[in-house]
GROMACS .gro file of C-alpha atoms in nm:
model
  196
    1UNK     CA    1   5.031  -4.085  -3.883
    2UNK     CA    2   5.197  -4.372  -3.693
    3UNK     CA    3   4.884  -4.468  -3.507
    4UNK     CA    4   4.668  -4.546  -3.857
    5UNK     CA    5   4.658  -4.902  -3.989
    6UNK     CA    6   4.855  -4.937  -4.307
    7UNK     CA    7   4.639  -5.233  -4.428
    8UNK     CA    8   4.312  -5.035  -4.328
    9UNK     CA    9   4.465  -4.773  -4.552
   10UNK     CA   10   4.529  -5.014  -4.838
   11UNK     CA   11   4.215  -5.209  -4.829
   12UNK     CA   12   4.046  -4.867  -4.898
   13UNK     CA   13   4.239  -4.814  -5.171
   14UNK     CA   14   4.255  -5.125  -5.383
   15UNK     CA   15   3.825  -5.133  -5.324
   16UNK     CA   16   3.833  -4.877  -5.541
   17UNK     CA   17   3.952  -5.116  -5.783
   18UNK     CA   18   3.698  -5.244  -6.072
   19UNK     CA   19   3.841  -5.552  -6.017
   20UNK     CA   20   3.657  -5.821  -5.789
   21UNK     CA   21   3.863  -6.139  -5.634
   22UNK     CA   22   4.219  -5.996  -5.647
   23UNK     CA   23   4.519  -6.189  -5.545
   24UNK     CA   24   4.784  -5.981  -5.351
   25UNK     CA   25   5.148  -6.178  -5.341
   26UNK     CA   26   5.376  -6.065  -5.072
   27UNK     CA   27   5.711  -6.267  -5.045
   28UNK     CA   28   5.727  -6.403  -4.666
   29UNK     CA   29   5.417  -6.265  -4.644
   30UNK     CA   30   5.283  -6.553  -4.419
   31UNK     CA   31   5.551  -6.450  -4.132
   32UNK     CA   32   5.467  -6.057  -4.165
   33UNK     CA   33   5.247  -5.898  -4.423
   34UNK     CA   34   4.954  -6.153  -4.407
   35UNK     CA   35   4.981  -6.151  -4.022
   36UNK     CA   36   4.983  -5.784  -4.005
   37UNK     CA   37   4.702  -5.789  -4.218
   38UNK     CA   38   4.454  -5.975  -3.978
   39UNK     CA   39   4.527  -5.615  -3.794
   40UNK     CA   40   4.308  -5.485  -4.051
   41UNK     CA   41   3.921  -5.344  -3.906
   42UNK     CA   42   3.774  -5.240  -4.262
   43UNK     CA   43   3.738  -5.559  -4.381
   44UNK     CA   44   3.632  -5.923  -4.303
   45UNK     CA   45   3.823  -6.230  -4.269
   46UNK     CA   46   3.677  -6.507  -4.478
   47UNK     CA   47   3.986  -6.803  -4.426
   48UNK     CA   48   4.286  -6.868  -4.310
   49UNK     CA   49   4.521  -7.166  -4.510
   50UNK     CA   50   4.799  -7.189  -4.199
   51UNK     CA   51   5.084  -7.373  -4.147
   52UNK     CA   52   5.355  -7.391  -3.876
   53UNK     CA   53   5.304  -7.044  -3.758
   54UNK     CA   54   5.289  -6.872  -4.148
   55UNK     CA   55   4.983  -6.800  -4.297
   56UNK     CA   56   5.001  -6.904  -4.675
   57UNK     CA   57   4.668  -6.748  -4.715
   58UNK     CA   58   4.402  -6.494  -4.615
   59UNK     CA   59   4.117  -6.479  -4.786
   60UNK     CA   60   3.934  -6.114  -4.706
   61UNK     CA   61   3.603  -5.954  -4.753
   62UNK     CA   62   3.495  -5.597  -4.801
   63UNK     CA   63   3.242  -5.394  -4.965
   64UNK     CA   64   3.232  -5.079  -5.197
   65UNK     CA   65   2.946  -4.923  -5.342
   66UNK     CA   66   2.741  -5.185  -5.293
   67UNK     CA   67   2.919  -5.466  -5.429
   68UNK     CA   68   3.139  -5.728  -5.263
   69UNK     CA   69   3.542  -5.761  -5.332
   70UNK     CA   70   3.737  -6.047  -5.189
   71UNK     CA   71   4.106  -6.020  -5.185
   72UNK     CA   72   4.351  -6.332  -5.110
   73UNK     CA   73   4.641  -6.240  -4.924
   74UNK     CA   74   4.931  -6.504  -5.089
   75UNK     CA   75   5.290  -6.561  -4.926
   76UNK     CA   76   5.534  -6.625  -5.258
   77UNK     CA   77   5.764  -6.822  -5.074
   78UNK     CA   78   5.629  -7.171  -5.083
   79UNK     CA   79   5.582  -7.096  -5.457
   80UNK     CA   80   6.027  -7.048  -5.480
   81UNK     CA   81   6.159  -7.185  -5.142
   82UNK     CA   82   6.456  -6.927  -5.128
   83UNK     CA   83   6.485  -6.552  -5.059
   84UNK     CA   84   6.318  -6.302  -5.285
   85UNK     CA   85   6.680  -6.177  -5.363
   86UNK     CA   86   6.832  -6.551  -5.475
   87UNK     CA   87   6.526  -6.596  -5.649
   88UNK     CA   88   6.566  -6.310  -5.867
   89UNK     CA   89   6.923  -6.341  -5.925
   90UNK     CA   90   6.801  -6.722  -6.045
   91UNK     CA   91   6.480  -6.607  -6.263
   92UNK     CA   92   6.697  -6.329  -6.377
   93UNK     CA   93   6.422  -6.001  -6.330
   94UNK     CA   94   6.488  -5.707  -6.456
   95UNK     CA   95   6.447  -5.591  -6.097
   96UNK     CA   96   6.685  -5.663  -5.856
   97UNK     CA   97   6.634  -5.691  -5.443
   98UNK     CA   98   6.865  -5.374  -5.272
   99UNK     CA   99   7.070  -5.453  -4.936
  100UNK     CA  100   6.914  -5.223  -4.695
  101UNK     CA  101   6.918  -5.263  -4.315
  102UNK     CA  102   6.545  -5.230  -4.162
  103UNK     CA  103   6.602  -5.352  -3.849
  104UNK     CA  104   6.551  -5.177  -3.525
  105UNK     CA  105   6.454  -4.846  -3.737
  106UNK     CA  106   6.196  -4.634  -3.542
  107UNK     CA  107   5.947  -4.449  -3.715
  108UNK     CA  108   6.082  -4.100  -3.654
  109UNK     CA  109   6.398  -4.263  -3.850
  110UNK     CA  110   6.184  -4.343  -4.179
  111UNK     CA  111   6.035  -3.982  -4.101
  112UNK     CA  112   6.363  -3.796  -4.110
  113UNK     CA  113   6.467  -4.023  -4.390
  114UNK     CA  114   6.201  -3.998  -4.643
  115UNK     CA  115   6.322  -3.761  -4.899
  116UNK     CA  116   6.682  -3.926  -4.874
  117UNK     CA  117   6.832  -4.030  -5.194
  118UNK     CA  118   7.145  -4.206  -5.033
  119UNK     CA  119   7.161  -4.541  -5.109
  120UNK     CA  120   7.216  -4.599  -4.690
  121UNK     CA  121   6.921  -4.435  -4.622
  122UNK     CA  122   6.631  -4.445  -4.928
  123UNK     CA  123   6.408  -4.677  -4.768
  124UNK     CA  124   6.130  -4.594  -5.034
  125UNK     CA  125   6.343  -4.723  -5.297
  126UNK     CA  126   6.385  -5.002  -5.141
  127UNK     CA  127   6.028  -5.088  -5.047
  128UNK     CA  128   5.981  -4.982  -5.440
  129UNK     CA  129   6.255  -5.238  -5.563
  130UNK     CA  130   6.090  -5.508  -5.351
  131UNK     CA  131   5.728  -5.450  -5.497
  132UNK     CA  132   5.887  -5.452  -5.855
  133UNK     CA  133   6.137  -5.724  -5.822
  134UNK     CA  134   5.831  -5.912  -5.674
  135UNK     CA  135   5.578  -5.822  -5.907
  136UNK     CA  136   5.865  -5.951  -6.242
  137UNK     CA  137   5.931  -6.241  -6.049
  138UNK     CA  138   5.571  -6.369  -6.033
  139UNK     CA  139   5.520  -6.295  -6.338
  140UNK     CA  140   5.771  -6.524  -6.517
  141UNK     CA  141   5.725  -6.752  -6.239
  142UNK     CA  142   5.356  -6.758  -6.373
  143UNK     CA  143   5.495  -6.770  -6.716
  144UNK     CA  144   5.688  -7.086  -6.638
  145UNK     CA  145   5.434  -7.306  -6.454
  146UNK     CA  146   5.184  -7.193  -6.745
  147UNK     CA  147   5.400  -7.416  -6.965
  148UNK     CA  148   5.270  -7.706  -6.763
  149UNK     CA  149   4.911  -7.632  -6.764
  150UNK     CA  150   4.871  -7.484  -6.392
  151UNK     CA  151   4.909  -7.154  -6.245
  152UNK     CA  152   5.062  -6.987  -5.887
  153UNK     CA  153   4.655  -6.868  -5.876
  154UNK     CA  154   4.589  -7.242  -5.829
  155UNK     CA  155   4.730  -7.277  -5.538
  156UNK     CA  156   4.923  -7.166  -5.220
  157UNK     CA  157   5.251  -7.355  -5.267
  158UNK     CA  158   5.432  -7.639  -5.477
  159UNK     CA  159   5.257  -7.874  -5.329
  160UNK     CA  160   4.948  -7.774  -5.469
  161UNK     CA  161   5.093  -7.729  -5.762
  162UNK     CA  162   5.254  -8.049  -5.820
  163UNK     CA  163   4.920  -8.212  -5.697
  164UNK     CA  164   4.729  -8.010  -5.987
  165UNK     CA  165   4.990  -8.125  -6.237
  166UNK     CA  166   4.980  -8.428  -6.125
  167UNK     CA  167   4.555  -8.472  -6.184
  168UNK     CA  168   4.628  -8.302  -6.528
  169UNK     CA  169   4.910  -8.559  -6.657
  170UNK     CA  170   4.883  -8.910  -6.464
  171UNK     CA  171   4.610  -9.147  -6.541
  172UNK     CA  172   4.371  -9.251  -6.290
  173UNK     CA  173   4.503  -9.003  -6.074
  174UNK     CA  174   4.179  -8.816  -6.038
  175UNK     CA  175   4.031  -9.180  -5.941
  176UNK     CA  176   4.292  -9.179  -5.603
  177UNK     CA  177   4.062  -9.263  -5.319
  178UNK     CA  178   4.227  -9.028  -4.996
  179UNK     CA  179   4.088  -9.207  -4.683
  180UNK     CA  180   3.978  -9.015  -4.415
  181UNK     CA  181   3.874  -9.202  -4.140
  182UNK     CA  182   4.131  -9.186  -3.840
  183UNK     CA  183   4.202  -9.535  -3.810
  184UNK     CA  184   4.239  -9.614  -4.186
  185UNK     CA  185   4.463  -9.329  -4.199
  186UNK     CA  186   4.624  -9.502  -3.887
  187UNK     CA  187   4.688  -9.786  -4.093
  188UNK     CA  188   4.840  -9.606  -4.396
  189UNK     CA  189   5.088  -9.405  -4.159
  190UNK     CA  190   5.163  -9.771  -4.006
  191UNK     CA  191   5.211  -9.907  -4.350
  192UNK     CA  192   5.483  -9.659  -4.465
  193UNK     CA  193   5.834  -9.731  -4.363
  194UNK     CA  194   6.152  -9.524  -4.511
  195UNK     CA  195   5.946  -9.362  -4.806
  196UNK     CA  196   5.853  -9.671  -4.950
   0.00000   0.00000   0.00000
């Protein structure tokens, strides 16, 4: 039915889950999926990490059989800064991104197309190949960063990341006073002139 919410739909389905605080990767997820998600009406929104338009995070609530699940909504770009195809070509997944044109579809289209196996046409394929290529490329992305003592479940980007390798390998770091007063910030910003 094209009027049900798809994330209302999954939401009920991963609660099910005997898991409890679940992270859900979706690659440009912060310009569609985690956006579409706030669409969502069985479930509560906890936080939001935004920036520039893209949500990098969601952080949701919901409830089954008494107990509480949260779910974090993660965009896997930040983590690779390229296209989920290039990135798997690079990491090498067994996986590998189709070609397939979703644009301007209509949902009668993916109706009258759902039991197609033509390569022009299998749209569920595709959506499969994405979820798989995803899922192998997170995981030896996690495998990777692992290696250096942090992990994508850290954070919401490289930044974070770097920052939490950083605290784990430079002396002192943990010691770094961040001011944040407005003026003594001021004064930093003022103080910095062509990255030096």
């Amino acid at each position: 039915n094209k009027e049900d919410n798809l994330f209302d739909k999954f939401f009920n389905e991963i609660k099910q889950l005997p898991y409890n605080d679940i992270q859900i990767f979706a690659h440009n997820g912060g310009k569609f999926d985690n956006i579409y998600a706030k669409e969502a009406k069985t479930v509560k929104f906890q936080s939001v990490i935004a920036k520039g338009g893209q949500i990098k995070q969601l952080v949701v609530e919901t409830e089954y059989l008494g107990e509480k699940k949260i779910y974090k909504m993660k965009d896997t770009l930040p983590f690779v800064l390229q296209s989920l195809k290039v990135a798997c070509k690079m990491f090498n997944t067994s996986v590998k991104k189709l070609d397939f044109d979703i644009v301007d579809k209509s949902y009668e289209w993916y109706e009258e197309h759902k039991e197609s196996k033509d390569p022009k046409t299998d749209w569920r394929q595709y959506l499969r190949n994405d979820v798989e290529s995803l899922a192998d490329l997170m995981l030896k992305i996690e495998q990777a960063y692992n290696k250096f003592g942090t992990s994508i479940l850290w954070a919401t980007g490289l930044a974070g990341l770097a920052y939490h390798m950083m605290n784990s390998y430079c002396l002192g770091m943990r010691k770094l006073y961040v001011p944040k007063d407005p003026s003594m910030v001021a004064f930093c910003r003022a103080s910095i002139y062509g990255g030096r």
